[in-house]
Amino acid sequence: MTDDAVAVAVDTRPTKIMYVAEATAHGGRDGYVTSQDGQIELKVAMPPELGGDGNGTNPEQLFAAGYSSCFHNALVLVGRRSGFDLTGSTVAAKVGIGPNPQRGYGLAVALSVSLPVLDPDIAAKLVDAAHEVCPYSNATRGNVDVTILLG
């Protein structure tokens, strides 16, 4: 590392907790999950690719749903702050799981962002800004590979 390239640690931890979500797993990947408020009650099953029957949702699908909706909200927020209408925009997430070198498992995420009414340069700047604002992006930064595709 040269003197010009100094790494600066950015603290992304919340200074105030505004909301707490609660969920409970019963039976791990072959059981069910519930939320404290009753909004979630889902069967969980291993996908066929991991040796299961796939007869239920799985943690990776739930993570993909959470990340895509959170990132999309961050995108709308930064778009609104910059005076842009993001009508028709979408964010899709793919979450992959696989073994890591430490004999455990790791995740990789690909976000596909569609901003059909914006100039590509403006869209790219908004996506970069959303990636800095999004709590999921902040939580995964540095320990999960996140790829963002703008199309």
mmCIF file of C-alpha atoms in Angstrom:
data_model
loop_
_atom_site.group_PDB
_atom_site.id
_atom_site.type_symbol
_atom_site.label_atom_id
_atom_site.label_comp_id
_atom_site.label_asym_id
_atom_site.label_seq_id
_atom_site.Cartn_x
_atom_site.Cartn_y
_atom_site.Cartn_z
ATOM 1 C CA MET A 1 0.000 0.000 0.000
ATOM 2 C CA THR A 2 1.325 3.407 -0.907
ATOM 3 C CA ASP A 3 1.040 6.513 1.238
ATOM 4 C CA ASP A 4 -1.602 7.790 -1.209
ATOM 5 C CA ALA A 5 -3.859 4.772 -0.670
ATOM 6 C CA VAL A 6 -4.804 4.845 2.976
ATOM 7 C CA ALA A 7 -7.717 2.624 3.979
ATOM 8 C CA VAL A 8 -10.269 4.451 6.069
ATOM 9 C CA ALA A 9 -12.633 2.352 8.155
ATOM 10 C CA VAL A 10 -16.196 3.610 7.913
ATOM 11 C CA ASP A 11 -18.463 2.856 10.845
ATOM 12 C CA THR A 12 -21.845 1.782 9.474
ATOM 13 C CA ARG A 13 -23.373 0.695 12.797
ATOM 14 C CA PRO A 14 -26.626 2.407 13.784
ATOM 15 C CA THR A 15 -26.467 5.215 16.313
ATOM 16 C CA LYS A 16 -30.102 4.636 17.275
ATOM 17 C CA ILE A 17 -32.265 1.532 16.837
ATOM 18 C CA MET A 18 -35.588 2.616 15.302
ATOM 19 C CA TYR A 19 -37.163 -0.809 14.712
ATOM 20 C CA VAL A 20 -36.436 -4.408 15.712
ATOM 21 C CA ALA A 21 -37.717 -7.374 13.684
ATOM 22 C CA GLU A 22 -38.163 -10.688 15.467
ATOM 23 C CA ALA A 23 -38.332 -14.108 13.838
ATOM 24 C CA THR A 24 -37.926 -17.648 15.129
ATOM 25 C CA ALA A 25 -36.768 -20.753 13.279
ATOM 26 C CA HIS A 26 -38.255 -24.097 14.247
ATOM 27 C CA GLY A 27 -36.368 -27.097 12.830
ATOM 28 C CA GLY A 28 -33.643 -25.268 10.896
ATOM 29 C CA ARG A 29 -33.670 -25.766 7.134
ATOM 30 C CA ASP A 30 -36.357 -28.474 7.383
ATOM 31 C CA GLY A 31 -38.955 -26.772 9.539
ATOM 32 C CA TYR A 32 -40.684 -23.421 9.565
ATOM 33 C CA VAL A 33 -40.094 -19.783 10.423
ATOM 34 C CA THR A 34 -42.425 -17.340 12.130
ATOM 35 C CA SER A 35 -42.293 -13.655 12.907
ATOM 36 C CA GLN A 36 -43.270 -12.232 16.271
ATOM 37 C CA ASP A 37 -46.053 -10.153 14.704
ATOM 38 C CA GLY A 38 -47.567 -13.086 12.769
ATOM 39 C CA GLN A 39 -46.795 -11.621 9.324
ATOM 40 C CA ILE A 40 -44.479 -14.528 8.482
ATOM 41 C CA GLU A 41 -45.308 -18.194 8.881
ATOM 42 C CA LEU A 42 -43.423 -20.132 6.239
ATOM 43 C CA LYS A 43 -42.339 -23.708 5.684
ATOM 44 C CA VAL A 44 -38.580 -23.959 5.217
ATOM 45 C CA ALA A 45 -36.955 -26.720 3.186
ATOM 46 C CA MET A 46 -33.562 -27.477 1.712
ATOM 47 C CA PRO A 47 -33.445 -26.768 -2.031
ATOM 48 C CA PRO A 48 -32.840 -29.791 -4.281
ATOM 49 C CA GLU A 49 -29.355 -28.435 -5.140
ATOM 50 C CA LEU A 50 -28.419 -28.915 -1.468
ATOM 51 C CA GLY A 51 -30.035 -32.340 -1.132
ATOM 52 C CA GLY A 52 -33.555 -31.366 -0.073
ATOM 53 C CA ASP A 53 -36.975 -31.694 -1.618
ATOM 54 C CA GLY A 54 -37.410 -27.942 -2.195
ATOM 55 C CA ASN A 55 -40.920 -28.068 -0.750
ATOM 56 C CA GLY A 56 -40.701 -24.696 1.001
ATOM 57 C CA THR A 57 -38.766 -21.473 1.018
ATOM 58 C CA ASN A 58 -35.163 -21.276 2.219
ATOM 59 C CA PRO A 59 -32.923 -18.732 3.966
ATOM 60 C CA GLU A 60 -31.298 -17.671 0.698
ATOM 61 C CA GLN A 61 -34.682 -16.791 -0.846
ATOM 62 C CA LEU A 62 -35.630 -14.854 2.270
ATOM 63 C CA PHE A 63 -32.302 -12.998 2.186
ATOM 64 C CA ALA A 64 -32.785 -12.232 -1.532
ATOM 65 C CA ALA A 65 -36.271 -10.855 -0.843
ATOM 66 C CA GLY A 66 -35.028 -8.725 2.045
ATOM 67 C CA TYR A 67 -31.962 -7.380 0.249
ATOM 68 C CA SER A 68 -33.800 -6.568 -2.990
ATOM 69 C CA SER A 69 -36.611 -4.711 -1.217
ATOM 70 C CA CYS A 70 -34.225 -2.846 1.077
ATOM 71 C CA PHE A 71 -31.892 -1.864 -1.783
ATOM 72 C CA HIS A 72 -34.844 -0.737 -3.888
ATOM 73 C CA ASN A 73 -36.062 1.453 -1.050
ATOM 74 C CA ALA A 74 -32.573 2.971 -0.681
ATOM 75 C CA LEU A 75 -32.542 3.601 -4.430
ATOM 76 C CA VAL A 76 -35.916 5.362 -4.329
ATOM 77 C CA LEU A 77 -34.726 7.422 -1.353
ATOM 78 C CA VAL A 78 -31.544 8.663 -3.047
ATOM 79 C CA GLY A 79 -33.449 9.195 -6.290
ATOM 80 C CA ARG A 80 -36.073 11.328 -4.551
ATOM 81 C CA ARG A 81 -33.370 13.308 -2.725
ATOM 82 C CA SER A 82 -31.752 14.027 -6.100
ATOM 83 C CA GLY A 83 -35.048 14.974 -7.745
ATOM 84 C CA PHE A 84 -35.498 11.884 -9.942
ATOM 85 C CA ASP A 85 -38.645 9.865 -10.483
ATOM 86 C CA LEU A 86 -37.878 6.158 -10.334
ATOM 87 C CA THR A 87 -41.272 4.968 -11.554
ATOM 88 C CA GLY A 88 -40.946 1.522 -13.091
ATOM 89 C CA SER A 89 -37.653 0.758 -11.377
ATOM 90 C CA THR A 90 -36.966 -2.726 -9.999
ATOM 91 C CA VAL A 91 -34.269 -4.548 -8.063
ATOM 92 C CA ALA A 92 -33.881 -8.319 -8.290
ATOM 93 C CA ALA A 93 -31.493 -10.264 -6.076
ATOM 94 C CA LYS A 94 -29.800 -13.612 -6.540
ATOM 95 C CA VAL A 95 -28.211 -15.099 -3.417
ATOM 96 C CA GLY A 96 -25.818 -17.993 -3.863
ATOM 97 C CA ILE A 97 -24.471 -20.274 -1.151
ATOM 98 C CA GLY A 98 -21.446 -22.514 -1.275
ATOM 99 C CA PRO A 99 -18.492 -23.834 0.688
ATOM 100 C CA ASN A 100 -15.746 -21.453 1.767
ATOM 101 C CA PRO A 101 -12.035 -22.166 2.420
ATOM 102 C CA GLN A 102 -12.612 -22.352 6.200
ATOM 103 C CA ARG A 103 -14.775 -25.488 5.771
ATOM 104 C CA GLY A 104 -17.944 -23.496 6.364
ATOM 105 C CA TYR A 105 -20.294 -21.821 3.946
ATOM 106 C CA GLY A 106 -20.474 -18.356 2.454
ATOM 107 C CA LEU A 107 -22.846 -16.242 0.416
ATOM 108 C CA ALA A 108 -22.549 -14.248 -2.796
ATOM 109 C CA VAL A 109 -25.130 -11.721 -3.993
ATOM 110 C CA ALA A 110 -25.964 -10.335 -7.426
ATOM 111 C CA LEU A 111 -28.352 -7.389 -7.592
ATOM 112 C CA SER A 112 -29.936 -6.550 -10.953
ATOM 113 C CA VAL A 113 -31.189 -2.974 -11.033
ATOM 114 C CA SER A 114 -33.506 -1.631 -13.713
ATOM 115 C CA LEU A 115 -33.964 2.145 -14.018
ATOM 116 C CA PRO A 116 -35.650 2.361 -17.435
ATOM 117 C CA VAL A 117 -36.424 6.091 -17.464
ATOM 118 C CA LEU A 118 -32.986 7.393 -16.462
ATOM 119 C CA ASP A 119 -29.822 8.202 -18.355
ATOM 120 C CA PRO A 120 -27.301 5.390 -17.705
ATOM 121 C CA ASP A 121 -24.727 7.730 -16.111
ATOM 122 C CA ILE A 122 -27.293 9.156 -13.687
ATOM 123 C CA ALA A 123 -28.608 5.657 -12.977
ATOM 124 C CA ALA A 124 -25.093 4.441 -12.115
ATOM 125 C CA LYS A 125 -24.561 7.343 -9.694
ATOM 126 C CA LEU A 126 -27.872 6.630 -7.953
ATOM 127 C CA VAL A 127 -27.030 2.922 -7.671
ATOM 128 C CA ASP A 128 -23.649 3.768 -6.107
ATOM 129 C CA ALA A 129 -25.349 6.127 -3.647
ATOM 130 C CA ALA A 130 -27.995 3.511 -2.769
ATOM 131 C CA HIS A 131 -25.231 0.961 -2.123
ATOM 132 C CA GLU A 132 -23.796 3.321 0.502
ATOM 133 C CA VAL A 133 -27.198 3.939 2.149
ATOM 134 C CA CYS A 134 -28.723 0.434 2.114
ATOM 135 C CA PRO A 135 -28.439 -1.376 5.485
ATOM 136 C CA TYR A 136 -28.027 -4.757 3.746
ATOM 137 C CA SER A 137 -25.163 -3.377 1.648
ATOM 138 C CA ASN A 138 -23.556 -1.958 4.769
ATOM 139 C CA ALA A 139 -23.986 -5.262 6.633
ATOM 140 C CA THR A 140 -22.480 -7.365 3.843
ATOM 141 C CA ARG A 141 -19.677 -5.013 2.793
ATOM 142 C CA GLY A 142 -16.300 -6.672 3.218
ATOM 143 C CA ASN A 143 -17.557 -10.195 3.921
ATOM 144 C CA VAL A 144 -20.011 -11.027 1.107
ATOM 145 C CA ASP A 145 -19.282 -10.548 -2.585
ATOM 146 C CA VAL A 146 -21.993 -8.229 -3.902
ATOM 147 C CA THR A 147 -22.196 -7.572 -7.627
ATOM 148 C CA ILE A 148 -24.547 -4.901 -8.933
ATOM 149 C CA LEU A 149 -25.681 -5.099 -12.536
ATOM 150 C CA LEU A 150 -27.416 -2.088 -14.018
ATOM 151 C CA GLY A 151 -29.592 -2.840 -16.994
#
